[in-house]
PDB file of C-alpha atoms in Angstrom:
ATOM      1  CA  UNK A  97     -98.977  -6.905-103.465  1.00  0.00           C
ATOM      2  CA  UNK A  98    -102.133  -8.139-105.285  1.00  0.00           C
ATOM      3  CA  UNK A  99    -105.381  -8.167-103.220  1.00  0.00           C
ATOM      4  CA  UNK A 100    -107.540 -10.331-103.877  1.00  0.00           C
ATOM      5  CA  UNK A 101    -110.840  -9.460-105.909  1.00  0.00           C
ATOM      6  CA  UNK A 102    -114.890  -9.467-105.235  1.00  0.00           C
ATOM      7  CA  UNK A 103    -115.946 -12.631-106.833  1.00  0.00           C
ATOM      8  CA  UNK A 104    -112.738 -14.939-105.813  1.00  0.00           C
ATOM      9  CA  UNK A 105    -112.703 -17.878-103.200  1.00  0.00           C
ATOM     10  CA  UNK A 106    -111.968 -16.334 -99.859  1.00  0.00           C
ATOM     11  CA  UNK A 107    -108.845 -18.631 -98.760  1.00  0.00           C
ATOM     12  CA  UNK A 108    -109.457 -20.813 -95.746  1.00  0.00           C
ATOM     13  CA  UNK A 109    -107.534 -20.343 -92.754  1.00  0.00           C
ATOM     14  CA  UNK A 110    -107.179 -20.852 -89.460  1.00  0.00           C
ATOM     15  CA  UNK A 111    -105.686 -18.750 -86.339  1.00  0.00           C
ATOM     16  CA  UNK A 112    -105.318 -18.317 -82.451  1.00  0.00           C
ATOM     17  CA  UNK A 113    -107.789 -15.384 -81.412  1.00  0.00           C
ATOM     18  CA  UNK A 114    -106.829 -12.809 -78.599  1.00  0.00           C
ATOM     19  CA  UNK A 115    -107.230 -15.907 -76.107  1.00  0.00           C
ATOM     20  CA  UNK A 116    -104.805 -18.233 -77.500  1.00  0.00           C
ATOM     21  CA  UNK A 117    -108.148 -19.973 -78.951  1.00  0.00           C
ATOM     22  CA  UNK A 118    -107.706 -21.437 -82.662  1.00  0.00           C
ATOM     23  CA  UNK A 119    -110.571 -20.153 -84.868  1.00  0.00           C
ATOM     24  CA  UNK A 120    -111.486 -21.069 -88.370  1.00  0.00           C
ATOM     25  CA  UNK A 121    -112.618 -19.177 -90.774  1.00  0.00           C
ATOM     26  CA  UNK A 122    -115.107 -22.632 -91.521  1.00  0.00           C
ATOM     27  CA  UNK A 123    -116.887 -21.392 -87.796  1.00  0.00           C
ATOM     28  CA  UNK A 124    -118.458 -18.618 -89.800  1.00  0.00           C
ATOM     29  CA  UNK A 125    -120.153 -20.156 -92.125  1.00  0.00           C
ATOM     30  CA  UNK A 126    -124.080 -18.999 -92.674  1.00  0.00           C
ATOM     31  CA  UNK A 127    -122.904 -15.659 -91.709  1.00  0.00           C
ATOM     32  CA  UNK A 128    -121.331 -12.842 -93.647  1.00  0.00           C
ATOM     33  CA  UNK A 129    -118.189 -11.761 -92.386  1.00  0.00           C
ATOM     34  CA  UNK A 130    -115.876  -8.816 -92.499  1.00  0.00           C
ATOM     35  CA  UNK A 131    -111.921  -9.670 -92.339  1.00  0.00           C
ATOM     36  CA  UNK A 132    -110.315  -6.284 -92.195  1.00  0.00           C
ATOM     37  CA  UNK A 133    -106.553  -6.606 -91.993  1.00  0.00           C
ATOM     38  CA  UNK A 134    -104.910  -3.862 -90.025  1.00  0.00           C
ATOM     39  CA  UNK A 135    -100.849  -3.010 -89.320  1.00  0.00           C
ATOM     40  CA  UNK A 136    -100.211  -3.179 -85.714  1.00  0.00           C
ATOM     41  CA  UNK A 137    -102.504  -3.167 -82.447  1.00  0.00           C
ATOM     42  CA  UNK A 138    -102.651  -0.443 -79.939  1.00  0.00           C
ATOM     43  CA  UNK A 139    -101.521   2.267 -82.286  1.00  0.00           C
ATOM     44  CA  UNK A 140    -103.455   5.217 -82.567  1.00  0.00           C
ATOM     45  CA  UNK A 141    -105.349   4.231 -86.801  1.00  0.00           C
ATOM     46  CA  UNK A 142    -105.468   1.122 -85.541  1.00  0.00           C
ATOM     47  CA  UNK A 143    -107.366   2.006 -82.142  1.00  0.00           C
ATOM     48  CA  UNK A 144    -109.576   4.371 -83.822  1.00  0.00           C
ATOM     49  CA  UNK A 145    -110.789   1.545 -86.337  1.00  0.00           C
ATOM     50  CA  UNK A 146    -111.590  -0.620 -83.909  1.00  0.00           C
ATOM     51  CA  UNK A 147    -113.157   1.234 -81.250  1.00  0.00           C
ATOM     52  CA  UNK A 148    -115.743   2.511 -84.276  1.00  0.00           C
ATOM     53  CA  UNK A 149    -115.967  -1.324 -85.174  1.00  0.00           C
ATOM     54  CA  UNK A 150    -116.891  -1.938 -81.586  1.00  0.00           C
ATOM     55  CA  UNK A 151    -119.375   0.963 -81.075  1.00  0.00           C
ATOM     56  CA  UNK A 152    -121.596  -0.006 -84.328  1.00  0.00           C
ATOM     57  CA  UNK A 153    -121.496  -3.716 -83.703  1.00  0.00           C
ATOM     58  CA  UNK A 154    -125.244  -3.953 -83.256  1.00  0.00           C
ATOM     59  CA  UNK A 155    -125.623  -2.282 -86.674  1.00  0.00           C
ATOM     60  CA  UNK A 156    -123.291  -5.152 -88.181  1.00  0.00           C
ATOM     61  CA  UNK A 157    -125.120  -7.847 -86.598  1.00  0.00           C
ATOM     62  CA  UNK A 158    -128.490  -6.180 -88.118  1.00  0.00           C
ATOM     63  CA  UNK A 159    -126.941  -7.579 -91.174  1.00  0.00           C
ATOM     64  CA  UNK A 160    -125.379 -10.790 -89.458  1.00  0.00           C
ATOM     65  CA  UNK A 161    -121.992  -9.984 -90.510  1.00  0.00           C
ATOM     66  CA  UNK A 162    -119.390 -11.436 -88.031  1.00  0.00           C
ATOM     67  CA  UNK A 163    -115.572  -9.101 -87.536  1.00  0.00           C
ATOM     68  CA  UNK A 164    -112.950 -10.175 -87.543  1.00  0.00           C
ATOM     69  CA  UNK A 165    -109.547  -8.113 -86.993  1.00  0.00           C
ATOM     70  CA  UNK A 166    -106.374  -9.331 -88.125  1.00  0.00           C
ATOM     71  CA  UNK A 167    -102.658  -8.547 -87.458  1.00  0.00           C
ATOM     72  CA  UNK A 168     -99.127  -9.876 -87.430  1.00  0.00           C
ATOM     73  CA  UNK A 169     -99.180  -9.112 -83.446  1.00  0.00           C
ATOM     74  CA  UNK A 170     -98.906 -11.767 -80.900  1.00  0.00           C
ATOM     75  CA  UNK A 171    -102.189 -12.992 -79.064  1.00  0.00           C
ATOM     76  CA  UNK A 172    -101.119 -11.795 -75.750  1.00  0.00           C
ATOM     77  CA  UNK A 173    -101.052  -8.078 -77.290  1.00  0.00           C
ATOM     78  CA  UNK A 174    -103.920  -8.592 -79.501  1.00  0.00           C
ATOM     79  CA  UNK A 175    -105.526 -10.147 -75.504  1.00  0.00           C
ATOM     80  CA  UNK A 176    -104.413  -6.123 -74.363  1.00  0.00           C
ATOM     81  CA  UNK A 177    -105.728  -4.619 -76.970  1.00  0.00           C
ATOM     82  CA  UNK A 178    -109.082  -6.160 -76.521  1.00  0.00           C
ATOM     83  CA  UNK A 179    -109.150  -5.599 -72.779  1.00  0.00           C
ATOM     84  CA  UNK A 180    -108.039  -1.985 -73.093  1.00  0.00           C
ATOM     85  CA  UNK A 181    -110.502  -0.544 -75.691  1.00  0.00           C
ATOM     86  CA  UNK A 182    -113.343  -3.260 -74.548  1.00  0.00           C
ATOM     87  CA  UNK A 183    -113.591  -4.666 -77.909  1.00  0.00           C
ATOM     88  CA  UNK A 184    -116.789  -7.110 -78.908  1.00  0.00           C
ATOM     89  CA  UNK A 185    -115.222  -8.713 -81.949  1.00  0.00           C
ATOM     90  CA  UNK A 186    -112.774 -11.308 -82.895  1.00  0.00           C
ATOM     91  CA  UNK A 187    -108.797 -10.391 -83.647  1.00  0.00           C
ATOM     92  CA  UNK A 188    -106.179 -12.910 -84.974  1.00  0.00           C
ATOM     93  CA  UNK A 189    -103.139 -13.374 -84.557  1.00  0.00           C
ATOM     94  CA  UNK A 190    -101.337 -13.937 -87.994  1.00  0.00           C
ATOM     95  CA  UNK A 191     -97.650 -14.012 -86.710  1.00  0.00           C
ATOM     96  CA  UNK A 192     -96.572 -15.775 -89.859  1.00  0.00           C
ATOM     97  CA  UNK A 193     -98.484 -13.215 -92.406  1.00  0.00           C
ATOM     98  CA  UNK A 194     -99.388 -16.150 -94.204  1.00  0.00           C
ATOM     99  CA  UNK A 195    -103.266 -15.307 -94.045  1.00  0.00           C
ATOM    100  CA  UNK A 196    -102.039 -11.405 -94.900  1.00  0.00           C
ATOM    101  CA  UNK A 197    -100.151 -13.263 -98.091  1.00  0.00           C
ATOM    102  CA  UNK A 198    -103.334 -15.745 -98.974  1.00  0.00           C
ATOM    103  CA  UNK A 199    -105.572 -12.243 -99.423  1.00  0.00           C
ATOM    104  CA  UNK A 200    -102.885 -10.377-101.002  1.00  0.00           C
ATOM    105  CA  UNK A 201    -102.547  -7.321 -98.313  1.00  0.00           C
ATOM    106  CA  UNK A 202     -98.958  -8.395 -97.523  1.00  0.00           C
ATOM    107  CA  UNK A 203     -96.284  -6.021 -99.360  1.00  0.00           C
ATOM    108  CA  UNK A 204     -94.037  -3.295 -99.389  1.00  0.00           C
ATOM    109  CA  UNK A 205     -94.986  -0.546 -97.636  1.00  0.00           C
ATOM    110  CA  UNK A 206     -93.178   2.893 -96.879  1.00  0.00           C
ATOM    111  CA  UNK A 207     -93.056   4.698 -93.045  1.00  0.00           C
ATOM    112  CA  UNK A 208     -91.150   7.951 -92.539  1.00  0.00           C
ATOM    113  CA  UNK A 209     -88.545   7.127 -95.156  1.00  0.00           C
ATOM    114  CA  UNK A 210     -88.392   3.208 -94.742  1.00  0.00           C
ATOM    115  CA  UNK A 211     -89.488   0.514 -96.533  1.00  0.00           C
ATOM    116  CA  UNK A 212     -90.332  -2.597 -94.988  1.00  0.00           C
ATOM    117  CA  UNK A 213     -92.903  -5.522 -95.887  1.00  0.00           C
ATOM    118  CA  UNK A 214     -96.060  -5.252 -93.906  1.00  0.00           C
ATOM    119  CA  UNK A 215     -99.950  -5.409 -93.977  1.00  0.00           C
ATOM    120  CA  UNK A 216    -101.970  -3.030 -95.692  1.00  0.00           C
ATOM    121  CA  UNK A 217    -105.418  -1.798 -94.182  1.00  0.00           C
ATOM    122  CA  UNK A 218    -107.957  -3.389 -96.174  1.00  0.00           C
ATOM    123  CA  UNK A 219    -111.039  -5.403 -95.807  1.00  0.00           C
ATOM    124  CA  UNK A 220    -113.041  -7.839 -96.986  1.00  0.00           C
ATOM    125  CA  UNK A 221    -116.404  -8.862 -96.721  1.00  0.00           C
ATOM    126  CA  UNK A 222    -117.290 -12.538 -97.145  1.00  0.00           C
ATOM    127  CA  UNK A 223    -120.107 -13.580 -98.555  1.00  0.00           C
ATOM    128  CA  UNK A 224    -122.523 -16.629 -97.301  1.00  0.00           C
ATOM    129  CA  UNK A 225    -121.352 -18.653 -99.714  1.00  0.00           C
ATOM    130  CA  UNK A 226    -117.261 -18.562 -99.089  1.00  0.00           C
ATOM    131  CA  UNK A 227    -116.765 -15.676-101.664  1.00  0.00           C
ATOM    132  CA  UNK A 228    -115.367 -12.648-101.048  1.00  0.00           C
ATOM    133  CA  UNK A 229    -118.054 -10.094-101.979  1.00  0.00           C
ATOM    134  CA  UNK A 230    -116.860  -6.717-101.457  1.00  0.00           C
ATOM    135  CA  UNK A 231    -113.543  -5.484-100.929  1.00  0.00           C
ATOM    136  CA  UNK A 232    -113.074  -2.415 -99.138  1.00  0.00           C
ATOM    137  CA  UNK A 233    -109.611  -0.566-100.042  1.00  0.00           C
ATOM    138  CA  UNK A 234    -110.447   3.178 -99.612  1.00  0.00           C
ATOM    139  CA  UNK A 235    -111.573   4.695 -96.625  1.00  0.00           C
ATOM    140  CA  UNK A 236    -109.443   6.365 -93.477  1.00  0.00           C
ATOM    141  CA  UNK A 237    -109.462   4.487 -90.233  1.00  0.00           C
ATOM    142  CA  UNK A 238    -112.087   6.824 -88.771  1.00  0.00           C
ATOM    143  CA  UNK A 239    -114.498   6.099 -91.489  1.00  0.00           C
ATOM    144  CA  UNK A 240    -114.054   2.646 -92.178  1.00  0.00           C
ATOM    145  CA  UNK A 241    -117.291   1.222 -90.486  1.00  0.00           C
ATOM    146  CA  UNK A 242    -119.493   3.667 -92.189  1.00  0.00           C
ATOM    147  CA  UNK A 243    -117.958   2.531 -95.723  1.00  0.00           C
ATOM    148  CA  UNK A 244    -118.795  -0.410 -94.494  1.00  0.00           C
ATOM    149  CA  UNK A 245    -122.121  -0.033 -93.230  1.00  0.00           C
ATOM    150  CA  UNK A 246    -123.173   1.842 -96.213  1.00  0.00           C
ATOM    151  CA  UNK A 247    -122.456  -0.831 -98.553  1.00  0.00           C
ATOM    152  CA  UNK A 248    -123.922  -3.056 -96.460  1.00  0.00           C
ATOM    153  CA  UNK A 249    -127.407  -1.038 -96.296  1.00  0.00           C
ATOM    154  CA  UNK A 250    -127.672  -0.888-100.250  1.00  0.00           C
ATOM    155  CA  UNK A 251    -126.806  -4.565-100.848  1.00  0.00           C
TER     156      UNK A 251
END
């Protein structure tokens, strides 16, 4: 696994959304956005990550950054998962992991003794110009948007 780095060409890409909608990461452009790739929907990291997301949305649009949420799960689960937590942000379904594999998050990971390929938690923030600017790889899921939020503040 080899994520990509602040400065590189964030890869293009385009996936159904919670509705079954097909969104491009071209319908962002002019805005900042933050991609933050997460394992599975509905679990309990997961939920927590994105219910914070969803409560400081204003504060991310202060800064007109767009979120976006992406998993391997199907859009009729990412379409529950939306519904059930009320979230205000984008999620994409990335079935295929190919858009995990373009940023580098998809890779071996290790679960109560197993190892199986999967995503790893990490975001990215991409910049105005199609770069990716920042890329956030430390932080627990119930601190993620102020890791987030700080950077943002002091750049």
């Amino acid at each position: 696994m080899n994520p990509l780095k602040a400065g590189e060409k964030a890869p293009l890409f385009s996936l159904p959304d919670q509705d079954g909608e097909e969104i491009s990461s071209k319908d962002f452009k002019d805005q900042r956005v933050l991609i933050y790739f997460y394992p599975k929907a509905m679990t309990p990291g997961c939920t927590v990550q994105a219910c914070n997301l969803r409560d400081n949305f204003e504060d991310f649009k202060k800064y007109n950054v767009a979120i976006i949420g992406i998993s391997t799960d199907k859009p009729e689960k990412l379409s529950r998962f939306a519904e059930k937590e009320l979230l205000n942000f984008t999620l994409l379904s990335d079935e295929t992991h190919e858009v995990a594999q373009a940023f580098g998050v998809w890779g071996q990971k290790e679960f109560m003794g197993k190892t199986y390929d999967g995503i790893h938690r990490i975001s990215f923030l991409i910049g105005k110009d199609g770069n990716i600017e920042h890329v956030f790889d430390d932080f627990k899921t119930s601190n993620h948007h102020e890791v987030v939020l700080d950077y943002l503040k002091h750049h």
